[in-house]
Short mmCIF file of C-alpha atoms in Angstrom, two decimals:
data_model
loop_
_atom_site.label_atom_id
_atom_site.label_comp_id
_atom_site.label_asym_id
_atom_site.label_seq_id
_atom_site.Cartn_x
_atom_site.Cartn_y
_atom_site.Cartn_z
CA MET A 918 -6.44 26.27 -50.53
CA ASN A 919 -2.99 24.67 -50.91
CA THR A 920 -4.10 21.11 -51.76
CA SER A 921 -0.62 20.00 -52.76
CA GLY A 922 0.73 20.96 -49.32
CA TRP A 923 -2.13 19.17 -47.56
CA LEU A 924 -1.67 16.10 -49.75
CA GLY A 925 2.06 16.07 -49.07
CA ARG A 926 1.51 16.22 -45.31
CA THR A 927 -1.12 13.48 -45.48
CA MET A 928 1.17 11.17 -47.44
CA SER A 929 4.01 11.90 -45.03
CA ASP A 930 1.79 10.91 -42.11
CA LEU A 931 0.74 7.70 -43.85
CA LEU A 932 4.32 6.78 -44.63
CA ALA A 933 5.42 7.57 -41.08
CA HIS A 934 2.64 5.34 -39.70
CA PRO A 935 2.11 2.57 -42.27
CA GLN A 936 -0.66 0.93 -40.22
CA SER A 937 -2.85 3.82 -41.46
CA LEU A 938 -2.80 2.04 -44.84
CA GLU A 939 -3.66 -1.37 -43.39
CA ARG A 940 -6.99 -3.14 -43.49
CA SER A 941 -8.71 -4.12 -40.28
CA THR A 942 -8.55 -7.78 -39.31
CA GLY A 943 -12.25 -7.98 -40.19
CA GLU A 944 -11.53 -6.86 -43.76
CA ARG A 945 -8.56 -9.19 -44.04
CA LEU A 946 -10.53 -12.19 -42.74
CA ALA A 947 -13.14 -11.62 -45.45
CA ALA A 948 -10.53 -11.23 -48.20
CA THR A 949 -8.88 -13.81 -50.43
CA LEU A 950 -5.54 -12.15 -51.17
CA ARG A 951 -2.86 -10.72 -48.92
CA ARG A 952 -1.57 -7.21 -49.39
CA LYS A 953 2.16 -6.63 -49.54
CA GLN A 954 2.55 -5.18 -46.05
CA GLU A 955 0.44 -7.86 -44.34
CA ALA A 956 2.29 -10.67 -42.56
CA LEU A 957 -0.35 -13.42 -42.55
CA SER A 958 -2.45 -14.28 -45.57
CA PRO A 959 -6.26 -14.21 -45.13
CA ARG A 960 -6.27 -18.01 -45.01
CA ILE A 961 -3.62 -18.24 -42.28
CA LEU A 962 -5.23 -15.34 -40.42
CA ARG A 963 -8.55 -17.21 -40.41
CA ARG A 964 -6.83 -20.34 -39.17
CA THR A 965 -5.11 -18.40 -36.41
CA LEU A 966 -8.43 -16.90 -35.34
CA THR A 967 -9.99 -20.36 -35.29
CA GLU A 968 -7.20 -21.59 -33.00
CA LEU A 969 -7.67 -18.62 -30.68
CA LYS A 970 -11.43 -19.15 -30.55
CA ALA A 971 -10.87 -22.83 -29.80
CA ILE A 972 -9.08 -21.81 -26.62
CA VAL A 973 -12.25 -20.18 -25.25
CA ASP A 974 -14.68 -22.78 -26.61
CA PRO A 975 -17.32 -23.11 -23.86
CA GLN A 976 -17.46 -26.86 -24.51
CA VAL A 977 -13.85 -27.44 -23.38
CA SER A 978 -12.48 -27.56 -19.85
CA GLU A 979 -10.00 -25.13 -18.31
CA VAL A 980 -7.30 -27.79 -18.64
CA GLU A 981 -7.99 -28.37 -22.33
CA GLY A 982 -8.28 -24.63 -22.96
CA GLY A 983 -4.91 -24.14 -21.29
CA ARG A 984 -3.40 -26.91 -23.42
CA ARG A 985 -4.65 -25.25 -26.59
CA ALA A 986 -3.34 -21.89 -25.38
CA MET A 987 0.07 -23.45 -24.82
CA GLY A 988 0.09 -24.64 -28.43
CA VAL A 989 -0.57 -21.10 -29.67
CA ALA A 990 2.15 -19.79 -27.34
CA ARG A 991 4.64 -22.21 -28.89
CA TRP A 992 3.74 -20.96 -32.38
CA TYR A 993 4.10 -17.36 -31.16
CA ALA A 994 7.58 -18.02 -29.73
CA LYS A 995 8.84 -18.97 -33.20
CA ALA A 996 6.86 -16.39 -35.19
CA PRO A 997 8.55 -13.27 -36.60
CA ALA A 998 7.52 -9.87 -35.23
CA ALA A 999 5.06 -9.05 -38.03
CA GLN A 1000 3.15 -12.31 -37.53
CA ARG A 1001 3.06 -11.76 -33.77
CA ARG A 1002 1.52 -8.37 -34.42
CA ASP A 1003 -1.23 -9.98 -36.49
CA MET A 1004 -2.09 -12.16 -33.51
CA TRP A 1005 -2.26 -9.10 -31.24
CA LEU A 1006 -4.65 -7.48 -33.68
CA LEU A 1007 -6.87 -10.56 -33.74
CA MET A 1008 -6.97 -10.67 -29.94
CA SER A 1009 -7.76 -6.97 -29.79
CA GLU A 1010 -10.33 -6.64 -32.60
CA GLN A 1011 -12.04 -10.03 -32.81
CA PHE A 1012 -12.78 -10.77 -29.15
CA VAL A 1013 -15.28 -8.06 -28.24
CA ALA A 1014 -18.48 -8.23 -26.22
CA ASP A 1015 -21.65 -8.99 -28.23
CA PRO A 1016 -23.32 -5.56 -28.72
CA LYS A 1017 -26.82 -7.09 -28.86
CA ILE A 1018 -26.35 -8.85 -25.52
CA VAL A 1019 -24.93 -5.65 -24.01
CA GLN A 1020 -27.87 -3.63 -25.32
CA VAL A 1021 -30.42 -6.05 -23.83
CA ALA A 1022 -28.64 -6.11 -20.47
CA GLN A 1023 -28.43 -2.32 -20.43
CA ALA A 1024 -32.17 -2.05 -21.11
CA GLN A 1025 -32.92 -4.53 -18.33
CA PHE A 1026 -30.75 -2.60 -15.92
CA SER A 1027 -32.38 0.72 -16.83
CA ALA A 1028 -35.81 -0.83 -16.28
CA ALA A 1029 -34.73 -2.24 -12.91
CA VAL A 1030 -33.35 1.01 -11.47
CA GLY A 1031 -35.24 1.90 -8.32
CA THR A 1032 -36.67 -1.63 -7.91
CA PRO A 1033 -35.54 -4.58 -5.76
CA ASP A 1034 -34.02 -6.10 -8.91
CA GLU A 1035 -31.61 -3.21 -9.49
CA ALA A 1036 -28.55 -4.79 -7.85
CA ALA A 1037 -28.90 -8.10 -9.70
CA ALA A 1038 -29.55 -6.32 -13.00
CA GLU A 1039 -26.40 -4.27 -12.50
CA VAL A 1040 -24.36 -7.47 -12.04
CA TYR A 1041 -25.85 -9.00 -15.19
CA PHE A 1042 -25.09 -5.82 -17.10
CA ARG A 1043 -21.45 -5.86 -16.01
CA ARG A 1044 -21.16 -9.50 -17.01
CA ALA A 1045 -22.60 -8.73 -20.44
CA THR A 1046 -19.92 -6.09 -21.05
CA VAL A 1047 -17.05 -8.48 -20.28
CA SER A 1048 -15.37 -9.35 -23.56
CA PRO A 1049 -14.33 -12.87 -24.62
CA ARG A 1050 -10.84 -11.35 -24.73
CA ARG A 1051 -10.68 -11.53 -20.95
CA ARG A 1052 -11.62 -15.20 -21.03
CA LEU A 1053 -8.91 -15.77 -23.62
CA LEU A 1054 -6.29 -14.21 -21.35
CA GLN A 1055 -7.50 -16.34 -18.45
CA ARG A 1056 -7.05 -19.49 -20.52
CA PHE A 1057 -3.48 -18.47 -21.42
CA SER A 1058 -2.77 -18.09 -17.71
CA ALA A 1059 -3.87 -21.68 -17.09
CA PHE A 1060 -0.65 -23.39 -18.21
CA ALA A 1061 2.56 -23.25 -16.20
CA GLU A 1062 4.37 -20.58 -18.22
CA GLY A 1063 1.21 -18.79 -19.28
CA ILE A 1064 1.55 -15.69 -17.13
CA ARG A 1065 5.19 -15.29 -18.16
CA PHE A 1066 4.05 -15.60 -21.78
CA LEU A 1067 1.41 -12.87 -21.39
CA VAL A 1068 3.76 -10.47 -19.58
CA ASP A 1069 6.34 -10.89 -22.33
CA LEU A 1070 3.66 -10.53 -25.03
CA ARG A 1071 2.58 -7.18 -23.62
CA ALA A 1072 6.19 -6.06 -23.41
CA ASP A 1073 6.59 -6.96 -27.10
CA MET A 1074 3.50 -4.94 -27.93
CA LEU A 1075 4.37 -1.69 -26.13
CA GLY A 1076 6.34 -0.19 -29.02
CA ASP A 1077 3.45 -0.65 -31.47
CA LEU A 1078 0.92 0.83 -29.04
CA LYS A 1079 2.30 4.30 -29.68
CA PHE A 1080 1.22 4.16 -33.32
CA ASP A 1081 -1.67 1.71 -33.57
CA ARG A 1082 -4.84 2.44 -31.62
CA ARG A 1083 -6.30 -0.88 -32.64
CA LEU A 1084 -4.13 -2.55 -30.00
CA GLN A 1085 -5.40 -0.42 -27.13
CA ALA A 1086 -8.29 -2.76 -26.28
CA LEU A 1087 -5.90 -5.66 -25.75
CA ASP A 1088 -3.49 -3.49 -23.78
CA VAL A 1089 -6.19 -2.14 -21.44
CA GLU A 1090 -7.59 -5.64 -20.92
CA MET A 1091 -4.14 -6.99 -20.05
CA GLU A 1092 -3.42 -4.16 -17.62
CA TYR A 1093 -6.74 -4.85 -15.89
CA MET A 1094 -6.04 -8.59 -15.65
CA PHE A 1095 -2.47 -8.05 -14.45
CA SER A 1096 -3.62 -5.66 -11.71
CA THR A 1097 -5.69 -8.56 -10.37
CA TRP A 1098 -3.17 -11.35 -10.87
CA PHE A 1099 -0.33 -9.27 -9.41
CA ASP A 1100 -2.23 -7.80 -6.49
CA VAL A 1101 0.21 -7.30 -3.60
CA GLY A 1102 -1.75 -9.84 -1.58
CA PHE A 1103 -0.34 -12.52 -3.89
CA LEU A 1104 3.24 -11.24 -3.77
CA GLU A 1105 6.03 -12.38 -1.48
CA LEU A 1106 8.61 -9.97 -0.08
CA ARG A 1107 12.08 -11.54 -0.09
CA ARG A 1108 15.46 -10.23 0.92
CA ILE A 1109 18.13 -10.55 -1.75
CA SER A 1110 21.61 -10.98 -0.29
CA TRP A 1111 25.09 -11.99 -1.39
CA ASP A 1112 24.13 -15.52 -0.36
CA SER A 1113 21.20 -15.59 -2.83
CA PRO A 1114 21.57 -17.71 -5.98
CA ALA A 1115 23.91 -16.22 -8.56
CA SER A 1116 21.12 -16.33 -11.12
CA LEU A 1117 19.05 -14.01 -8.92
CA ILE A 1118 21.93 -11.59 -8.35
CA GLU A 1119 22.45 -11.50 -12.10
CA LYS A 1120 18.86 -10.27 -12.38
CA LEU A 1121 19.75 -7.29 -10.18
CA ILE A 1122 22.59 -6.44 -12.52
CA LYS A 1123 20.32 -6.80 -15.55
CA TYR A 1124 17.36 -4.79 -14.27
CA GLU A 1125 19.01 -2.06 -12.18
CA ALA A 1126 17.49 1.09 -13.69
CA VAL A 1127 18.77 3.97 -11.52
CA HIS A 1128 22.51 3.43 -10.96
CA ASP A 1129 24.05 0.91 -13.34
CA ILE A 1130 25.83 -2.01 -11.67
CA LYS A 1131 29.25 -2.20 -13.27
CA SER A 1132 30.77 -5.34 -11.77
CA TRP A 1133 30.38 -8.15 -9.28
CA ALA A 1134 32.35 -6.05 -6.79
CA ASP A 1135 29.78 -3.29 -7.29
CA VAL A 1136 26.83 -5.57 -6.60
CA LYS A 1137 28.62 -7.11 -3.60
CA ASN A 1138 29.01 -3.62 -2.14
CA ARG A 1139 25.26 -3.04 -2.56
CA LEU A 1140 24.57 -6.27 -0.68
CA ASP A 1141 27.07 -5.64 2.13
CA SER A 1142 26.25 -5.88 5.84
CA ASP A 1143 25.09 -2.23 6.04
CA ARG A 1144 22.77 -2.66 3.04
CA ARG A 1145 19.50 -4.36 2.42
CA CYS A 1146 17.86 -5.31 -0.86
CA TYR A 1147 14.27 -6.53 -1.07
CA GLY A 1148 12.08 -7.61 -3.95
CA PHE A 1149 8.48 -8.60 -4.61
CA PHE A 1150 8.07 -12.05 -6.15
CA HIS A 1151 5.03 -13.72 -7.72
CA PRO A 1152 4.49 -17.51 -7.38
CA ARG A 1153 4.27 -17.91 -11.17
CA LEU A 1154 7.43 -15.83 -11.77
CA SER A 1155 9.39 -17.04 -8.78
CA ASP A 1156 12.79 -16.85 -10.44
CA GLU A 1157 13.03 -13.06 -10.57
CA PRO A 1158 11.77 -10.00 -8.68
CA LEU A 1159 9.00 -7.87 -10.18
CA ILE A 1160 10.45 -4.81 -8.45
CA PHE A 1161 13.34 -4.40 -6.03
CA VAL A 1162 14.65 -1.67 -3.76
CA GLU A 1163 18.19 -1.06 -2.50
CA VAL A 1164 18.58 0.40 0.98
CA ALA A 1165 21.59 1.86 2.79
CA LEU A 1166 21.64 1.96 6.60
CA ALA A 1167 23.50 4.95 8.01
CA ASP A 1168 23.64 7.53 10.80
CA GLU A 1169 22.61 10.44 8.58
CA MET A 1170 20.64 11.19 5.41
CA ALA A 1171 23.02 10.97 2.44
CA SER A 1172 23.50 13.95 0.15
CA SER A 1173 25.45 12.14 -2.57
CA VAL A 1174 25.30 8.74 -4.18
CA THR A 1175 29.08 8.59 -4.63
CA PRO A 1176 29.92 7.18 -1.17
CA LEU A 1177 27.05 4.73 -1.45
CA LEU A 1178 28.53 3.29 -4.64
CA ASP A 1179 32.14 3.34 -3.40
CA GLU A 1180 33.23 -0.29 -3.46
CA SER A 1181 36.23 0.40 -1.21
CA ALA A 1182 34.29 2.13 1.57
CA ASP A 1183 33.96 0.40 4.93
CA ALA A 1184 30.53 -0.81 5.96
CA ALA A 1185 28.64 1.47 8.33
CA ASP A 1186 28.26 0.56 12.01
CA LEU A 1187 24.76 -0.93 12.23
CA ASN A 1188 24.59 -0.16 15.96
CA LYS A 1189 24.67 3.54 15.09
CA ALA A 1190 22.30 3.37 12.12
CA THR A 1191 19.27 5.62 12.55
CA VAL A 1192 18.51 6.25 8.87
CA ALA A 1193 17.24 3.89 6.19
CA LEU A 1194 17.97 5.43 2.81
CA PHE A 1195 16.21 4.07 -0.29
CA TYR A 1196 18.61 4.91 -3.09
CA SER A 1197 17.38 2.75 -5.97
CA ILE A 1198 13.99 1.30 -6.93
CA SER A 1199 13.73 -0.65 -10.18
CA ASN A 1200 10.79 -2.29 -11.93
CA THR A 1201 11.89 -5.32 -13.91
CA GLN A 1202 8.95 -6.18 -16.18
CA SER A 1203 7.96 -3.64 -18.83
CA GLY A 1204 4.98 -5.86 -19.61
CA LEU A 1205 3.55 -4.93 -16.19
CA ARG A 1206 3.46 -1.23 -16.99
CA GLY A 1207 0.59 0.43 -15.14
CA VAL A 1208 0.58 -2.14 -12.33
CA SER A 1209 1.81 -0.40 -9.18
CA PHE A 1210 4.02 -2.19 -6.66
CA GLY A 1211 6.20 0.59 -5.30
CA ASP A 1212 3.89 1.97 -2.62
CA SER A 1213 3.32 -1.43 -1.05
CA LEU A 1214 6.97 -2.41 -1.43
CA ILE A 1215 8.20 0.61 0.52
CA LYS A 1216 5.63 0.06 3.28
CA ARG A 1217 6.55 -3.61 3.63
CA VAL A 1218 10.27 -2.86 3.64
CA VAL A 1219 9.85 -0.16 6.29
CA GLU A 1220 7.96 -2.63 8.49
CA THR A 1221 10.63 -5.29 7.95
CA LEU A 1222 13.49 -2.90 8.71
CA LYS A 1223 11.85 -1.63 11.89
CA LEU A 1224 11.60 -5.18 13.17
CA GLU A 1225 15.29 -5.83 12.50
CA PHE A 1226 16.53 -2.37 13.53
CA PRO A 1227 14.17 -0.78 16.10
CA GLN A 1228 16.50 2.23 16.43
CA LEU A 1229 15.74 3.47 12.91
CA LYS A 1230 14.09 6.89 13.06
CA THR A 1231 14.32 8.29 9.54
CA PHE A 1232 13.15 6.72 6.29
CA ALA A 1233 14.13 8.70 3.24
CA THR A 1234 15.30 8.42 -0.34
CA LEU A 1235 18.16 9.75 -2.40
CA SER A 1236 16.40 10.04 -5.73
CA PRO A 1237 17.18 11.17 -9.27
CA ILE A 1238 15.29 14.02 -10.96
CA PRO A 1239 15.11 12.54 -14.46
CA GLY A 1240 13.00 15.20 -16.11
CA PHE A 1241 14.66 18.34 -14.77
CA ARG A 1242 17.29 19.13 -17.42
CA ALA A 1243 14.85 18.67 -20.30
CA TRP A 1244 12.29 20.84 -18.50
CA LEU A 1245 14.89 23.54 -17.85
CA ALA A 1246 15.80 23.61 -21.53
CA LYS A 1247 12.19 24.53 -22.33
CA ASN A 1248 11.55 26.87 -19.42
CA ALA A 1249 14.86 28.64 -18.78
CA GLN A 1250 13.62 31.98 -20.11
CA SER A 1251 10.45 31.97 -18.00
CA MET A 1252 12.59 31.23 -14.92
CA LEU A 1253 14.92 34.11 -15.78
CA ASP A 1254 11.93 36.41 -16.16
CA ARG A 1255 11.03 35.77 -12.52
CA LEU A 1256 14.32 37.25 -11.24
CA ASP A 1257 14.55 40.68 -9.65
CA ASP A 1258 17.04 43.31 -10.86
CA GLN A 1259 19.71 42.39 -8.32
CA ALA A 1260 19.66 38.68 -9.23
CA ARG A 1261 19.79 39.54 -12.95
CA ALA A 1262 22.79 41.84 -12.40
CA GLU A 1263 24.64 39.08 -10.51
CA LEU A 1264 23.96 36.63 -13.32
CA ALA A 1265 25.08 39.11 -15.98
CA ARG A 1266 28.54 39.22 -14.38
CA VAL A 1267 29.10 35.48 -14.83
CA LEU A 1268 27.11 34.43 -17.90
CA PRO A 1269 28.84 34.34 -21.31
CA GLY A 1270 28.79 37.78 -22.88
CA GLY A 1271 26.87 39.18 -19.92
CA ALA A 1272 23.61 38.09 -21.54
CA VAL A 1273 20.87 37.08 -19.13
CA ALA A 1274 19.21 34.80 -21.64
CA ALA A 1275 18.11 31.18 -21.82
CA ALA A 1276 20.88 30.15 -24.22
CA SER A 1277 23.58 31.63 -21.97
CA LEU A 1278 22.17 29.93 -18.88
CA LEU A 1279 21.92 26.55 -20.58
CA THR A 1280 25.50 26.86 -21.83
CA ALA A 1281 26.64 27.63 -18.29
CA VAL A 1282 25.02 24.49 -16.88
CA ASP A 1283 26.44 22.15 -19.53
CA ARG A 1284 29.27 21.45 -17.08
CA PRO A 1285 27.47 21.74 -13.73
CA LEU A 1286 30.23 20.17 -11.65
CA ASP A 1287 32.57 23.00 -12.66
CA LEU A 1288 30.31 25.66 -11.14
CA ASP A 1289 31.41 27.35 -7.93
CA PRO A 1290 28.90 26.58 -5.13
CA LYS A 1291 28.71 30.34 -4.52
CA SER A 1292 27.98 31.10 -8.16
CA PRO A 1293 24.65 32.81 -8.92
CA VAL A 1294 24.19 30.20 -11.68
CA HIS A 1295 24.43 27.45 -9.07
CA HIS A 1296 21.87 29.23 -6.91
CA LEU A 1297 19.51 29.78 -9.83
CA VAL A 1298 19.65 26.12 -10.90
CA MET A 1299 18.79 25.08 -7.34
CA ARG A 1300 15.82 27.48 -7.37
CA CYS A 1301 14.69 26.15 -10.73
CA ALA A 1302 14.89 22.57 -9.47
CA ALA A 1303 12.87 23.47 -6.37
CA HIS A 1304 10.24 25.09 -8.58
CA TYR A 1305 10.19 22.10 -10.95
CA LEU A 1306 9.63 19.61 -8.14
CA ALA A 1307 7.28 21.65 -5.96
CA ARG A 1308 5.19 23.62 -8.47
CA GLU A 1309 5.07 21.85 -11.83
CA LEU A 1310 1.91 19.74 -12.02
CA VAL A 1311 0.11 17.92 -14.83
CA ASP A 1312 -3.50 16.89 -14.17
CA GLY A 1313 -2.92 17.62 -10.51
CA LYS A 1314 0.13 15.33 -10.28
CA PRO A 1315 3.85 16.19 -10.13
CA LEU A 1316 5.43 16.50 -13.55
CA ASP A 1317 8.59 14.61 -12.60
CA PRO A 1318 7.92 10.82 -12.69
CA VAL A 1319 10.02 10.00 -9.61
CA ALA A 1320 8.44 12.86 -7.66
CA ARG A 1321 5.01 11.61 -8.75
CA PHE A 1322 5.82 8.17 -7.34
CA HIS A 1323 7.18 9.22 -3.94
CA LEU A 1324 4.81 12.12 -3.33
CA GLY A 1325 1.92 9.86 -4.31
CA ASN A 1326 3.10 7.49 -1.57
CA GLY A 1327 2.90 10.27 1.04
CA ALA A 1328 6.51 11.46 1.14
CA ARG A 1329 7.55 15.11 1.16
CA ILE A 1330 10.37 16.88 -0.66
CA GLU A 1331 13.05 17.32 1.98
CA ARG A 1332 16.33 18.51 0.46
CA LEU A 1333 18.04 19.21 -2.84
CA ASN A 1334 21.64 18.03 -3.21
CA TRP A 1335 24.13 19.61 -5.60
CA ALA A 1336 26.60 17.34 -7.45
CA ALA A 1337 24.92 14.35 -5.82
CA ASP A 1338 25.14 12.25 -8.99
CA PRO A 1339 28.28 13.15 -10.96
CA SER A 1340 27.74 10.42 -13.55
CA VAL A 1341 27.19 11.32 -17.19
CA LYS A 1342 23.59 10.19 -16.85
CA GLY A 1343 23.07 12.26 -13.70
CA GLN A 1344 24.45 15.41 -15.32
CA LYS A 1345 22.45 14.89 -18.51
CA GLN A 1346 19.17 14.32 -16.72
CA ALA A 1347 19.39 16.70 -13.78
CA CYS A 1348 22.62 18.75 -13.85
CA GLY A 1349 23.99 16.31 -11.25
CA LEU A 1350 21.22 17.13 -8.75
CA MET A 1351 19.45 14.57 -6.58
CA VAL A 1352 16.66 14.99 -4.04
CA ASN A 1353 15.82 13.48 -0.68
CA TYR A 1354 12.18 12.52 -0.19
CA LEU A 1355 11.28 12.01 3.47
CA TYR A 1356 8.80 9.33 4.52
CA ASP A 1357 7.43 10.68 7.80
CA LEU A 1358 5.37 7.68 8.87
CA LYS A 1359 3.00 9.81 10.98
CA ARG A 1360 2.20 12.23 8.15
CA LEU A 1361 1.86 10.06 5.07
CA ASP A 1362 -1.94 10.40 4.94
CA LYS A 1363 -1.72 14.15 5.53
CA HIS A 1364 0.74 14.54 2.66
CA ARG A 1365 -1.45 12.48 0.32
CA ALA A 1366 -4.41 14.70 1.21
CA MET A 1367 -2.35 17.81 0.43
CA LEU A 1368 -1.33 16.38 -2.94
CA ALA A 1369 -4.97 15.56 -3.74
CA GLN A 1370 -5.67 19.27 -3.28
CA GLY A 1371 -2.86 20.24 -5.65
CA ARG A 1372 -0.41 21.20 -2.89
CA ILE A 1373 2.97 19.47 -2.83
CA PRO A 1374 4.38 18.89 0.68
CA VAL A 1375 7.86 20.39 1.04
CA SER A 1376 10.32 21.20 3.80
CA ALA A 1377 11.18 24.73 4.88
CA GLU A 1378 14.49 24.41 3.02
CA ILE A 1379 12.71 23.76 -0.28
CA THR A 1380 10.24 26.57 0.40
CA SER A 1381 13.15 29.00 0.87
CA LEU A 1382 14.49 28.13 -2.59
CA GLN A 1383 11.27 28.74 -4.52
CA PHE A 1384 10.61 31.89 -6.52
#
């Protein structure tokens, strides 16, 4: 056995993830001295825990608990990152349900199964499993800026979650609480226009995640008369949208984002508009990861648009394919292996050195906009993209994140568009390709049912491209 090699790998792992060397908060609270890598000394850590516990003291009112939570939030705002992390760890590790109470409640529930007391015992059991951590989060939400504080706290924590499992309890608890607090029933749909406050328009520029907004002229174009922009707002975060969608009204389904982003283009004639094209959807709060708004946003926007423009017949997207190029880099050879002899011969005539190999194909698509539309490389990339979107599943869901979102909402894959996004980002992520997802309002439930069975709904055009 090569012990030196094993030891070297173990030390490398520990150095790569230094929290592996750290003591739990329980060990640190019982200690007297601080280790070098620890931010708060045992004494300060104990004091911080005492202040956190004071927030959920059953003897104090909601108002007083909120006041105490606000004091901790003020300390947190000034604390360096390492000290903030110590507070996360305390919230995650030290506010757990009492195992003895849980055990008793579980025994009572088991004994009550099959009796008239079963339902009540089940409620008591669920209550017993609720951790004091949830009560702590509720108290933080009691003061005016409390929800904003918690959303930002979770956003701060996301980077550490990848390496420290001890934070998962706090993260899961926050996601659960946020899914309740940010239920769509509590959200307001608002239109964002050029007449909206400048501070709100600046938020669009800041949070736009699909097609970067480059100037005020750019954002004005996106808020022109033939466009609509809508966002979901929460009463406690009323100054910025949680998610927003940009819509173009036109007489046909767009195949390229270039004309949509052309600041000099004339506005479309709204009297002739029959298509509502969703060309950008952006979440704004990373701290709300895992809380879904998009499905409800699209439904509400469709209803709003139909009231304003009854003549609209088609609701579709022009969407990026962010995972395609990376997937192709890993799967190019397996795609080439699917080709028949004729297709391989055609490729051999145009690939560097005549080699029908993954490296040659990937080299050829490094500059996708230079490819002739009649090139066999162009055709193969389109086929690969169709396969990626329509066949690649993980745990029964589409591999591509944007496809997962729209197909999960009941859309179908309608059309692939070559050179639809010529930006550097578009070429890097998807060889310049974009895809139209069609929201057929009469078939949304049918498409969801198909997806639940592992079948992705696609148009005949996409079917014709698949291997």
